[in-house]
JSON list of C-alpha atoms in Angstrom, two decimals:
[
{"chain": "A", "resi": 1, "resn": "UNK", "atom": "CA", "xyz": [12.14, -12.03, 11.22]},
{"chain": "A", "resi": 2, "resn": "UNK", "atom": "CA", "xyz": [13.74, -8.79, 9.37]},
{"chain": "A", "resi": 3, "resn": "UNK", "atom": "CA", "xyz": [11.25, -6.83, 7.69]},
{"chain": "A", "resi": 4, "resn": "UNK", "atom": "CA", "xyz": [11.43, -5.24, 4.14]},
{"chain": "A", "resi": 5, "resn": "UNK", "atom": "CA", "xyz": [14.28, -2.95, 3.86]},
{"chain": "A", "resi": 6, "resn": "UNK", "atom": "CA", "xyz": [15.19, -0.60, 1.26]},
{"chain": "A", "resi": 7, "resn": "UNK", "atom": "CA", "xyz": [18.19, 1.40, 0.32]},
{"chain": "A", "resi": 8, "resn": "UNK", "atom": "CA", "xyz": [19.38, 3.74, 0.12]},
{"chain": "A", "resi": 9, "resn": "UNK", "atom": "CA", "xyz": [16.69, 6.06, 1.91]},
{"chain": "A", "resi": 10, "resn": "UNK", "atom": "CA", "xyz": [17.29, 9.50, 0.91]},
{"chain": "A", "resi": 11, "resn": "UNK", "atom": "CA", "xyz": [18.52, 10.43, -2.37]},
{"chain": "A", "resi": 12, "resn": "UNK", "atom": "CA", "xyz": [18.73, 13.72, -4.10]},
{"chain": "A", "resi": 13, "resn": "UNK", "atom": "CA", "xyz": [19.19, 13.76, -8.13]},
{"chain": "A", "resi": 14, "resn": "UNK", "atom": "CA", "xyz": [19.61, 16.14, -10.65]},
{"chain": "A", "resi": 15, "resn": "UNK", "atom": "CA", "xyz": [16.97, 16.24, -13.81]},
{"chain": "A", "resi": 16, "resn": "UNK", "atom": "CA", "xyz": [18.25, 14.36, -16.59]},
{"chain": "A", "resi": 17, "resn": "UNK", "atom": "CA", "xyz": [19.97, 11.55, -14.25]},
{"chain": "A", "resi": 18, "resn": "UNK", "atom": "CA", "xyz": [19.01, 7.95, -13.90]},
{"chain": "A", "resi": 19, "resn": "UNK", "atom": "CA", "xyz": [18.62, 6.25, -10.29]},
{"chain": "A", "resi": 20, "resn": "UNK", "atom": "CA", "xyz": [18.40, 2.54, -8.96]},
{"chain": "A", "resi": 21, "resn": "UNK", "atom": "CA", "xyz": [16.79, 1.30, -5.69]},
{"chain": "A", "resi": 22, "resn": "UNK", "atom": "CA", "xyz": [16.93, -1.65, -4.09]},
{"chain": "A", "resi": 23, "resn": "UNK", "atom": "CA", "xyz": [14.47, -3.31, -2.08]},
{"chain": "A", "resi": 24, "resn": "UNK", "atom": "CA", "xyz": [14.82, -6.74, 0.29]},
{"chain": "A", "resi": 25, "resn": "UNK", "atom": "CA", "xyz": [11.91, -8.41, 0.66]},
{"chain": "A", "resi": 26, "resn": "UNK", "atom": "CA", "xyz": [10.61, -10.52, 4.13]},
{"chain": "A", "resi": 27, "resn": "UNK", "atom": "CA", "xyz": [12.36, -13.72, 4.23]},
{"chain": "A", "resi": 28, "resn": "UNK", "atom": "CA", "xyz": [10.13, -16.52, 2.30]},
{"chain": "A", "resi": 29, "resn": "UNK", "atom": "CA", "xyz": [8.46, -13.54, 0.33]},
{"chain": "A", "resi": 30, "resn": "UNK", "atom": "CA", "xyz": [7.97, -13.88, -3.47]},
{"chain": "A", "resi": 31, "resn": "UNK", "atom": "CA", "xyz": [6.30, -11.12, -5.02]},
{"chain": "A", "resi": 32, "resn": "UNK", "atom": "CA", "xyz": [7.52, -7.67, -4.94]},
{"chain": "A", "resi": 33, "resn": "UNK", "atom": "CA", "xyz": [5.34, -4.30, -5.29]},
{"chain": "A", "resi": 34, "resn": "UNK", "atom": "CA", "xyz": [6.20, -0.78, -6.10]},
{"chain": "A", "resi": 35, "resn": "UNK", "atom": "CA", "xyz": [4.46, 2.23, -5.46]},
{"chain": "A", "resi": 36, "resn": "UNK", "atom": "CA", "xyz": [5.13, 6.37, -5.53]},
{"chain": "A", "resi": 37, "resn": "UNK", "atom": "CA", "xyz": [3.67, 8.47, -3.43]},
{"chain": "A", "resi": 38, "resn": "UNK", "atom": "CA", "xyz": [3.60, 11.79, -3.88]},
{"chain": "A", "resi": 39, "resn": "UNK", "atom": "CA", "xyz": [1.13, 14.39, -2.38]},
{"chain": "A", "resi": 40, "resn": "UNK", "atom": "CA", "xyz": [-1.10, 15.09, -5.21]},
{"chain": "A", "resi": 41, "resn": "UNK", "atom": "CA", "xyz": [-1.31, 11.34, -6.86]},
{"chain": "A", "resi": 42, "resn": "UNK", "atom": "CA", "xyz": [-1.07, 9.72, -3.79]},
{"chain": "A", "resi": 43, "resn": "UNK", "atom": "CA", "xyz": [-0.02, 6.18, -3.94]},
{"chain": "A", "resi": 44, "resn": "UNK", "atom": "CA", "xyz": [-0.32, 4.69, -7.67]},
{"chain": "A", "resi": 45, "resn": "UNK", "atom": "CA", "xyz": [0.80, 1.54, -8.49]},
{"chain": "A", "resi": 46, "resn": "UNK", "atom": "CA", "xyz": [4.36, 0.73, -10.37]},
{"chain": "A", "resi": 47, "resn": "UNK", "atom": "CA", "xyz": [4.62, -2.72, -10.73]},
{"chain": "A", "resi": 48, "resn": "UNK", "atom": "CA", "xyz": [5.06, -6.06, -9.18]},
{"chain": "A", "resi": 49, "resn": "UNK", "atom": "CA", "xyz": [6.89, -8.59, -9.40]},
{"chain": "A", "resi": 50, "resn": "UNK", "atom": "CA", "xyz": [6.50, -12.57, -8.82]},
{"chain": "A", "resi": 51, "resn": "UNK", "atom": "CA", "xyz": [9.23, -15.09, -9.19]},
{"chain": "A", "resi": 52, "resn": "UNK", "atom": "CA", "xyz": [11.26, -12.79, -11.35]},
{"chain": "A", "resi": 53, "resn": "UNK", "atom": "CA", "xyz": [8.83, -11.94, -13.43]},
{"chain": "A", "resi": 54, "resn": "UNK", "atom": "CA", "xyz": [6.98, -8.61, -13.54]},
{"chain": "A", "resi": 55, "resn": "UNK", "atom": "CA", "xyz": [3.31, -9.87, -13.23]},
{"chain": "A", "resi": 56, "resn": "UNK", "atom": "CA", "xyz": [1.87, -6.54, -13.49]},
{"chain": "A", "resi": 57, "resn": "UNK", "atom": "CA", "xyz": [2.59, -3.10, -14.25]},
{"chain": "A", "resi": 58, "resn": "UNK", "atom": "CA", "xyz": [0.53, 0.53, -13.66]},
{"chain": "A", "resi": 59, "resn": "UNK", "atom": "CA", "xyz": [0.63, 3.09, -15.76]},
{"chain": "A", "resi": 60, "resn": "UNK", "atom": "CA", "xyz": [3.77, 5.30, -15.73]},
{"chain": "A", "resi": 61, "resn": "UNK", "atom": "CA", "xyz": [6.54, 5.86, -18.42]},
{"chain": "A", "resi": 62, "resn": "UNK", "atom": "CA", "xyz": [8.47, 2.95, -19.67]},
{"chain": "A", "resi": 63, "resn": "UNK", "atom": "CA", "xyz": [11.40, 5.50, -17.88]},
{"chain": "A", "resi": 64, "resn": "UNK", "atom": "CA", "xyz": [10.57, 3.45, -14.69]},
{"chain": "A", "resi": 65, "resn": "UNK", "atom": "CA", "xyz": [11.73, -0.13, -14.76]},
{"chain": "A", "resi": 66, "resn": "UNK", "atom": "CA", "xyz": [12.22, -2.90, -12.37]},
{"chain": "A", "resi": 67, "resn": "UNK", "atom": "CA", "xyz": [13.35, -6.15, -11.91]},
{"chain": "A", "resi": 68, "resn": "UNK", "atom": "CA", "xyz": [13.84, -9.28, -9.17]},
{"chain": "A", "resi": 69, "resn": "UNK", "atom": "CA", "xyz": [16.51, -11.32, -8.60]},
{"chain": "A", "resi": 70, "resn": "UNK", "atom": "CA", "xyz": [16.43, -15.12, -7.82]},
{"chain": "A", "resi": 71, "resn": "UNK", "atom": "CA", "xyz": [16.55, -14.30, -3.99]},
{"chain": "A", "resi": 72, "resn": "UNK", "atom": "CA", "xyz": [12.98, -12.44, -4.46]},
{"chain": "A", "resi": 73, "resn": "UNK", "atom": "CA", "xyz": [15.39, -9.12, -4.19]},
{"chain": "A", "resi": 74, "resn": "UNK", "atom": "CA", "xyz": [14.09, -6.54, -6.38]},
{"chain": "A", "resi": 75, "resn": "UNK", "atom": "CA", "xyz": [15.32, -2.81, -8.01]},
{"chain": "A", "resi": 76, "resn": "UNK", "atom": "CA", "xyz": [13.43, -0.95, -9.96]},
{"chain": "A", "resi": 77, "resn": "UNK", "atom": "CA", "xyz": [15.05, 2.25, -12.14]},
{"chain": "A", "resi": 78, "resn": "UNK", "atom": "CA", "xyz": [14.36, 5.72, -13.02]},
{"chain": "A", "resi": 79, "resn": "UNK", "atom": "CA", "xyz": [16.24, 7.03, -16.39]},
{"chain": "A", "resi": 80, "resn": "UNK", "atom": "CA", "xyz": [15.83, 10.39, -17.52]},
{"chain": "A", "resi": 81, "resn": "UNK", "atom": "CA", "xyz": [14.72, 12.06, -13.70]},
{"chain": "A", "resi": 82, "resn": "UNK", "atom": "CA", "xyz": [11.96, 14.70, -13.92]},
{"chain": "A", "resi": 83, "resn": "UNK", "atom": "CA", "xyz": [11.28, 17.08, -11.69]},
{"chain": "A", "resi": 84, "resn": "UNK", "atom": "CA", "xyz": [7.96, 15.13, -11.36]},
{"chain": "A", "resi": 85, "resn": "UNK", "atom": "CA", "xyz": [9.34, 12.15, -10.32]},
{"chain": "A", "resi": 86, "resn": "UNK", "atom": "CA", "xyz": [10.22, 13.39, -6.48]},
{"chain": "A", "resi": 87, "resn": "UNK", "atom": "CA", "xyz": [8.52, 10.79, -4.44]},
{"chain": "A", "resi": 88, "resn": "UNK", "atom": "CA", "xyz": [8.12, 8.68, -1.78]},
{"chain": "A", "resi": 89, "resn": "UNK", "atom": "CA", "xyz": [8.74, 5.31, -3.63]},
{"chain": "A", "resi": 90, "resn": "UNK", "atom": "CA", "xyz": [7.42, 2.14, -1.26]},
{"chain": "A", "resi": 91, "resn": "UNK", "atom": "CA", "xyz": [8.76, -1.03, -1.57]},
{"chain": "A", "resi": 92, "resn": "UNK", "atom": "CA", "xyz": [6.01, -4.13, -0.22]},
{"chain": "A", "resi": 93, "resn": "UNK", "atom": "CA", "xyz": [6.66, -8.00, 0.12]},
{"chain": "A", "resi": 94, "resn": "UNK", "atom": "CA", "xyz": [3.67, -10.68, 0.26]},
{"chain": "A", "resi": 95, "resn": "UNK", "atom": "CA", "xyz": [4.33, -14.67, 0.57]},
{"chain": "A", "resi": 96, "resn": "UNK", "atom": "CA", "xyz": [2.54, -15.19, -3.26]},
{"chain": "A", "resi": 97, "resn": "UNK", "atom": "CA", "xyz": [1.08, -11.57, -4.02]},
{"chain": "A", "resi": 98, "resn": "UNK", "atom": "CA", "xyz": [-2.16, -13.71, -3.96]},
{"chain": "A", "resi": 99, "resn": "UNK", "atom": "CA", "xyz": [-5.55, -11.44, -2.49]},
{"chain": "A", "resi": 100, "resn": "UNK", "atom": "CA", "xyz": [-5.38, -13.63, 0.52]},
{"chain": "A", "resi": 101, "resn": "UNK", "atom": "CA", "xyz": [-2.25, -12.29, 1.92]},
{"chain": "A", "resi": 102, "resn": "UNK", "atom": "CA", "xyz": [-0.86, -8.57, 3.35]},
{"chain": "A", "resi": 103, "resn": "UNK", "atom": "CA", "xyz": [1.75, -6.96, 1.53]},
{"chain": "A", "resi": 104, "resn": "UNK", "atom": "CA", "xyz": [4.40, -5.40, 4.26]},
{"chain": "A", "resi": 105, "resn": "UNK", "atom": "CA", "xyz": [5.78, -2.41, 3.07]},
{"chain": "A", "resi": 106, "resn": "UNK", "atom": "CA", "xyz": [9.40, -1.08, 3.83]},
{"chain": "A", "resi": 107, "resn": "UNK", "atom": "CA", "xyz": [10.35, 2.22, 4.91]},
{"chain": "A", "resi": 108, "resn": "UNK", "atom": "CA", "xyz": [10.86, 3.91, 1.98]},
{"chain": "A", "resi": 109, "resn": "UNK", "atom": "CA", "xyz": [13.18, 5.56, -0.64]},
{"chain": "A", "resi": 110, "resn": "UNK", "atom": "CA", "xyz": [12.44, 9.63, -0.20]},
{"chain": "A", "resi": 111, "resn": "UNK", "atom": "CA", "xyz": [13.85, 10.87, -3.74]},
{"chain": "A", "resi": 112, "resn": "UNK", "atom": "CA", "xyz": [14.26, 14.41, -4.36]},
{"chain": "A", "resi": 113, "resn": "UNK", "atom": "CA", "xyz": [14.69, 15.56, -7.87]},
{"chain": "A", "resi": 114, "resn": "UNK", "atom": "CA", "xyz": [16.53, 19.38, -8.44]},
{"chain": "B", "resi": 1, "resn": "UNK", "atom": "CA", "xyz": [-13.16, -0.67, -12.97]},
{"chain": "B", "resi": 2, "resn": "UNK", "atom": "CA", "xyz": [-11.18, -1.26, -10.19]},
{"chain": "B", "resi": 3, "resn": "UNK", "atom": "CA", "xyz": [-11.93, 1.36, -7.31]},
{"chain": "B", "resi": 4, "resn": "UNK", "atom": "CA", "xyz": [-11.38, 2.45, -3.78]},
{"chain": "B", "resi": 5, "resn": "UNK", "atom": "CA", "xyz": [-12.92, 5.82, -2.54]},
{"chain": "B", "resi": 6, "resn": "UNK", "atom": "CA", "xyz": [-12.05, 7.20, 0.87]},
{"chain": "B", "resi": 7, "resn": "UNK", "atom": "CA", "xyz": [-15.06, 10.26, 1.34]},
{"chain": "B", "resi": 8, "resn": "UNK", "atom": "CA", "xyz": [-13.51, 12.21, 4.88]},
{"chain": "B", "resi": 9, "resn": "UNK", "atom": "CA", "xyz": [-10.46, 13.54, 4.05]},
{"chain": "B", "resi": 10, "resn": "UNK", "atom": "CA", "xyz": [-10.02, 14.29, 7.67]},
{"chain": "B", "resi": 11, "resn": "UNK", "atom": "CA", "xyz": [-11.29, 13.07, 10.91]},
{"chain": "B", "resi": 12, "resn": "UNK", "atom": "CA", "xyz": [-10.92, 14.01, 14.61]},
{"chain": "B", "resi": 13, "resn": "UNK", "atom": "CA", "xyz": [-11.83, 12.05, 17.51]},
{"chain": "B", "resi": 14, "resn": "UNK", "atom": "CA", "xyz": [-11.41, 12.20, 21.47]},
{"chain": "B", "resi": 15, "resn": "UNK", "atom": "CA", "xyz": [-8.74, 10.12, 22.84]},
{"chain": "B", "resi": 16, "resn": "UNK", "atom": "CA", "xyz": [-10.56, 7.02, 24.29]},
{"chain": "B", "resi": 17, "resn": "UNK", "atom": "CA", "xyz": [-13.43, 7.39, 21.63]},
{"chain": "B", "resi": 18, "resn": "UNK", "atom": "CA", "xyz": [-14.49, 4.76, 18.84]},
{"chain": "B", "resi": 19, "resn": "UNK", "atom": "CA", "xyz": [-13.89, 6.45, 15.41]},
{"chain": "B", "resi": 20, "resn": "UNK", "atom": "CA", "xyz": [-15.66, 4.61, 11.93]},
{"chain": "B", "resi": 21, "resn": "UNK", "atom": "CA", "xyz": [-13.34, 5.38, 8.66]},
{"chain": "B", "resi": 22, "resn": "UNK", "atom": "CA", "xyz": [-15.07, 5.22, 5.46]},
{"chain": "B", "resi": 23, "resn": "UNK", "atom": "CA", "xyz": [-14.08, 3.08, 2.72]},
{"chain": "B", "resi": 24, "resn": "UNK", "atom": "CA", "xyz": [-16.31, 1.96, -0.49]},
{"chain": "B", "resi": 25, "resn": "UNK", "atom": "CA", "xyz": [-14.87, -0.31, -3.73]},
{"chain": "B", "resi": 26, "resn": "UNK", "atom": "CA", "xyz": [-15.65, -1.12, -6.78]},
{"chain": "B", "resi": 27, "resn": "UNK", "atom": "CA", "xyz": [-14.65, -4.28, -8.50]},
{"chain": "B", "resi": 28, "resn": "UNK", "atom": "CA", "xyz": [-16.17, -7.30, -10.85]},
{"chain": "B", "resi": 29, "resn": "UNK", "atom": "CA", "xyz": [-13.44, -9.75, -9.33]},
{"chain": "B", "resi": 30, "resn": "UNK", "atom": "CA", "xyz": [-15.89, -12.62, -7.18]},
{"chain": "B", "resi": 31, "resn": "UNK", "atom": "CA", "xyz": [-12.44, -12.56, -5.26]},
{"chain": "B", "resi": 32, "resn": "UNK", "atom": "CA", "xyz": [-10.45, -9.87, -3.56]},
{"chain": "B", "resi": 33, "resn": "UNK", "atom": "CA", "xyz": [-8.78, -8.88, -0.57]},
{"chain": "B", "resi": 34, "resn": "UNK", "atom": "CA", "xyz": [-9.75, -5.49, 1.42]},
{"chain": "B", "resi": 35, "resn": "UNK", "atom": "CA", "xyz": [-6.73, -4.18, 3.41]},
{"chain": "B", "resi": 36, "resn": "UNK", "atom": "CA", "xyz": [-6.57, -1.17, 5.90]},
{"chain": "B", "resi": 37, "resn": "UNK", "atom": "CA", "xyz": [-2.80, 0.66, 6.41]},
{"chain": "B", "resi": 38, "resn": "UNK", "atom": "CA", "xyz": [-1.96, 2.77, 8.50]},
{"chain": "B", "resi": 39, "resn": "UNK", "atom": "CA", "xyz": [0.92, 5.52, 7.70]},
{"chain": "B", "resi": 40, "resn": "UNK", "atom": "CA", "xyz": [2.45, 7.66, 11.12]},
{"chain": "B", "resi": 41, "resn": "UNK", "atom": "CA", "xyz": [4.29, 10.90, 9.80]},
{"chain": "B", "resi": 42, "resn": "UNK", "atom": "CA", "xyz": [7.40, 8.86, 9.11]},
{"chain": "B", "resi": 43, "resn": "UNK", "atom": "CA", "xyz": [6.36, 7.25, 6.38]},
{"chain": "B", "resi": 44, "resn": "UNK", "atom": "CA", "xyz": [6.41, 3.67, 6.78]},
{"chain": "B", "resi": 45, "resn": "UNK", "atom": "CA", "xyz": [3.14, 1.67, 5.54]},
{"chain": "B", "resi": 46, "resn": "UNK", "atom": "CA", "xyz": [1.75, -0.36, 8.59]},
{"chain": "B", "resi": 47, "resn": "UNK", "atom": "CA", "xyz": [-0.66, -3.01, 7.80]},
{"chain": "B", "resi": 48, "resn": "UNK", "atom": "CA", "xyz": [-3.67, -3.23, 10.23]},
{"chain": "B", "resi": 49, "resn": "UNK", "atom": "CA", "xyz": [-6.41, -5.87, 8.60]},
{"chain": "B", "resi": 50, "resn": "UNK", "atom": "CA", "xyz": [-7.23, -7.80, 6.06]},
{"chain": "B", "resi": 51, "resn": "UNK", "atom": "CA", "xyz": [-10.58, -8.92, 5.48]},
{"chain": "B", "resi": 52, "resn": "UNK", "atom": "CA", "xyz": [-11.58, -11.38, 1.83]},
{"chain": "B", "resi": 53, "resn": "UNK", "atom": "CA", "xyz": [-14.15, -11.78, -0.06]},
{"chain": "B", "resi": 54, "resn": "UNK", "atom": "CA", "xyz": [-15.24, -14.68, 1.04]},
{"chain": "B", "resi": 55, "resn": "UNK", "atom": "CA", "xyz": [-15.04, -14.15, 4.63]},
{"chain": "B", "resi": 56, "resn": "UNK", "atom": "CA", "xyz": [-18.11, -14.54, 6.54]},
{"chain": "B", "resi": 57, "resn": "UNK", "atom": "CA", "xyz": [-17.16, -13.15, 9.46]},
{"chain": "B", "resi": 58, "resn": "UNK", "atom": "CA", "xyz": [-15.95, -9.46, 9.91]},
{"chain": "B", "resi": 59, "resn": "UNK", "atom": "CA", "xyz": [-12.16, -9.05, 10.88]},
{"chain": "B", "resi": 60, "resn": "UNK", "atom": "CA", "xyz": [-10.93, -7.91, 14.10]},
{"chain": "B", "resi": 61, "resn": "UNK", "atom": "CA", "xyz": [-7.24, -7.54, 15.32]},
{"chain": "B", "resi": 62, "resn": "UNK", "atom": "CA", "xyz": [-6.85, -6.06, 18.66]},
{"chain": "B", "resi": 63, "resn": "UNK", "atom": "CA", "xyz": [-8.78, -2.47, 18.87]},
{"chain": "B", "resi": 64, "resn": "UNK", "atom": "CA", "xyz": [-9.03, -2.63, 15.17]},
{"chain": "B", "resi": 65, "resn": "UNK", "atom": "CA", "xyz": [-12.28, -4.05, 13.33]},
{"chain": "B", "resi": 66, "resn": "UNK", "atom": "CA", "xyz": [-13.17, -4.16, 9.84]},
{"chain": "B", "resi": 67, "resn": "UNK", "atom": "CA", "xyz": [-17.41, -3.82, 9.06]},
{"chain": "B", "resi": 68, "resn": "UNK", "atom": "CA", "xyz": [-17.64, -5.77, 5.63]},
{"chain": "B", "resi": 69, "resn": "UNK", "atom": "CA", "xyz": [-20.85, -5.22, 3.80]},
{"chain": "B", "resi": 70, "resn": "UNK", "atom": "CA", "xyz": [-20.23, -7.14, 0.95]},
{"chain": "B", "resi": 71, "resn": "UNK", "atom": "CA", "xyz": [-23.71, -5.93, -0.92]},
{"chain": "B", "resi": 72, "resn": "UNK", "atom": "CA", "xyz": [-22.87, -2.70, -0.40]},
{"chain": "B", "resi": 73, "resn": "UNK", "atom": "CA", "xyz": [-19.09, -2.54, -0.82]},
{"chain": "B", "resi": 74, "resn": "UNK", "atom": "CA", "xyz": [-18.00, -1.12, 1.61]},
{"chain": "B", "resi": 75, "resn": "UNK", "atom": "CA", "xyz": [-15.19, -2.08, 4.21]},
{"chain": "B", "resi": 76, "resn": "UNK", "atom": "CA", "xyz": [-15.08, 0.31, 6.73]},
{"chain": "B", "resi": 77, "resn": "UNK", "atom": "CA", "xyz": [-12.53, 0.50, 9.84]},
{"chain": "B", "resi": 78, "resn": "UNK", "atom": "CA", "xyz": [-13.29, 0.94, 13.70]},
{"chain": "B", "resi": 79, "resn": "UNK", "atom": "CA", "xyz": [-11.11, 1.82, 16.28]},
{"chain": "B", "resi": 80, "resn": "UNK", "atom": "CA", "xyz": [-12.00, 1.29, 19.41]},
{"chain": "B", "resi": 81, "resn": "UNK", "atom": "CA", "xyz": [-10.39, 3.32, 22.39]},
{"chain": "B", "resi": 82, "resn": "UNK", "atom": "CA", "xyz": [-8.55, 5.56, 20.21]},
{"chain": "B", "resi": 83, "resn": "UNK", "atom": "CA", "xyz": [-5.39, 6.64, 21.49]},
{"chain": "B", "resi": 84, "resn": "UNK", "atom": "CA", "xyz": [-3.05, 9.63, 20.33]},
{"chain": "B", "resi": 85, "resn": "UNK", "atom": "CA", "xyz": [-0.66, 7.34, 19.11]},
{"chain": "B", "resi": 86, "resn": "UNK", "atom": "CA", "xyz": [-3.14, 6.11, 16.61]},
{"chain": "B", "resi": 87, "resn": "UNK", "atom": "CA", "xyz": [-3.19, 10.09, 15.15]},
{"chain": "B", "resi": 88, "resn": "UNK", "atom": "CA", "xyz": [-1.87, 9.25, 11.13]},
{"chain": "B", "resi": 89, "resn": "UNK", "atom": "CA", "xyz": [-3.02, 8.51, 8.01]},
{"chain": "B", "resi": 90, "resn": "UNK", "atom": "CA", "xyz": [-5.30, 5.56, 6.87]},
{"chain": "B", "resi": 91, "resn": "UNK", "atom": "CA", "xyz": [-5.50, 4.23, 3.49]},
{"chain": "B", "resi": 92, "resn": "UNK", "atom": "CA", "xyz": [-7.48, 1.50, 1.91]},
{"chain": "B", "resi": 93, "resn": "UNK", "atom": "CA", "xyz": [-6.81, -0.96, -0.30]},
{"chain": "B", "resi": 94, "resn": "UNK", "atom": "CA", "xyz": [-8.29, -3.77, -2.81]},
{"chain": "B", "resi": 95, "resn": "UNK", "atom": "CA", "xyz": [-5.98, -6.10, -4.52]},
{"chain": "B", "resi": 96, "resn": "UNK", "atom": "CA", "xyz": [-7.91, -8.37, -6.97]},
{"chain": "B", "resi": 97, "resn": "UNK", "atom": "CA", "xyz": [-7.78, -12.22, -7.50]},
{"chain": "B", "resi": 98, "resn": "UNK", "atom": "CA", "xyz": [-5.95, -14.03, -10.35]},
{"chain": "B", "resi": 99, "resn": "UNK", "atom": "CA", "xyz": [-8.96, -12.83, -12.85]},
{"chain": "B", "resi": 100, "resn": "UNK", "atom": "CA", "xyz": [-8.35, -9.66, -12.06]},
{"chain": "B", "resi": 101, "resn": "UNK", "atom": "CA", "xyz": [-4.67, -9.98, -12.25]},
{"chain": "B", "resi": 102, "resn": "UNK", "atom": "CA", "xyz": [-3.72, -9.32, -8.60]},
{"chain": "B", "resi": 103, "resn": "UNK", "atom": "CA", "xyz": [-3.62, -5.71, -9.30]},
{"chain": "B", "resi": 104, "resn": "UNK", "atom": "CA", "xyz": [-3.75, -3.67, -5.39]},
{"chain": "B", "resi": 105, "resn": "UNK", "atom": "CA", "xyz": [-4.91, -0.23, -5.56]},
{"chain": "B", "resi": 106, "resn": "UNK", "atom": "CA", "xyz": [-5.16, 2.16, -2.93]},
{"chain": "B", "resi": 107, "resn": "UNK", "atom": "CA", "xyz": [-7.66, 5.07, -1.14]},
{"chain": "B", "resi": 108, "resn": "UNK", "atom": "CA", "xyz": [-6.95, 8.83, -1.45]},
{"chain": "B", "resi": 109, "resn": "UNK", "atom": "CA", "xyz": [-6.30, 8.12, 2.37]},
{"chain": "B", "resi": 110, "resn": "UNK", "atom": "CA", "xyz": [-8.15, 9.60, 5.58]},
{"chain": "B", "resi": 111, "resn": "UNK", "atom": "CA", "xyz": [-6.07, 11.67, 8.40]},
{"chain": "B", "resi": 112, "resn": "UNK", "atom": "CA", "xyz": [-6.87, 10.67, 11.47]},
{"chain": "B", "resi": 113, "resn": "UNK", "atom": "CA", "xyz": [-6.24, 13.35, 14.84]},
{"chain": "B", "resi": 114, "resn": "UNK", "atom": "CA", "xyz": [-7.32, 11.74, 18.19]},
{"chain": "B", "resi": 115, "resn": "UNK", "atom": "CA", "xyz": [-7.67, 14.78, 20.46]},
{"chain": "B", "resi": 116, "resn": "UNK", "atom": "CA", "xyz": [-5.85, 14.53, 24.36]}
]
């Protein structure tokens, strides 16, 4: 079974830009997380998503924005980069997103913001 | 509030050792999940355990063991035989049941070197 993947995996931006990633959930998975990691938040919560709908959401700008497609594929975008927003952004896939099941996370999107 | 809180920001252990990583929560949800990841320096997110709420029984998968003291709250993970692969970082994490909204939040993290 393929795991989560994510794309692309590095990306460098310029301040000011927007930027869309894509993440593919585990086959048969239906709820989608995002997360940034950076070294001084560590990981904080973006949102999720469920069945296409976004089922909960942390609390960054409404510049970050996300969304899932009927095959559980989700993206989620950055408009308006800021230099804060270089990150390690972490795509994970659960069965329901229920408390009961794991989340598997995918490799990763490394953005770099100049 | 939902809370995780990971007190050693960095532990070291000898290869072939048991090591105990710290992990305490906070949350009013009856149900919840308690997760432990691990995280090599490549970045990828590996899951390692799960143990819920209602679980009587502490989870174990392979060298990895979870001690759940519910009263207390914490949820702290043992490694048996450590190994230098196992040299990365840890994190923590709670996700909440459906009163709670399912929200997942995670530990500041503990770094992990195993010593040859």
């Amino acid at each position: 079974k393929a795991g989560v993947t994510q794309t692309p995996r590095y990306l460098i931006k310029t301040r000011g830009q927007q930027v869309t990633l894509s993440c593919s959930p585990i086959s048969g998975h239906r709820s989608v997380s995002w997360y940034q990691q950076t070294p001084g938040q560590g990981l904080q919560f973006l949102f999720e998503y469920f069945s296409e709908t976004q089922r909960n959401k942390g609390n960054f700008p409404g510049r970050f924005s996300g969304r899932q497609f009927s095959n559980s594929r989700s993206e989620m975008n950055v408009s308006t980069l800021e230099l804060g927003d270089s990150a390690l952004y972490l795509c994970a896939s659960s069965w329901t997103g229920a408390e009961t099941y794991e989340q598997y996370f995918g490799p990763g999107t490394r953005l770099t913001v100049t | 509030a939902q809370k995780i809180t990971q007190t050693q920001p960095g532990m070291f252990v000898q290869e072939k050792e048991a090591v105990t990583l710290d992990c305490t929560y906070d949350t009013s949800d009856p149900s919840y999940g308690l997760f432990w990841y691990k995280q090599p320096s490549s970045g990828e997110m590996i899951f390692l355990i799960y143990q819920g709420s209602y679980d009587q029984q502490n989870a174990t998968e392979g060298r990895y063991s979870l001690n759940f003291q519910k009263a207390r709250k914490s949820a702290n993970l043992v490694i048996s035989a450590s190994q230098l692969g196992d040299s990365a970082m840890y994190f923590c994490a709670m996700r909440e049941g459906p009163t709670g909204g399912f929200k997942t939040i995670f530990g500041a993290g503990t770094r992990l070197f195993v010593k040859a």
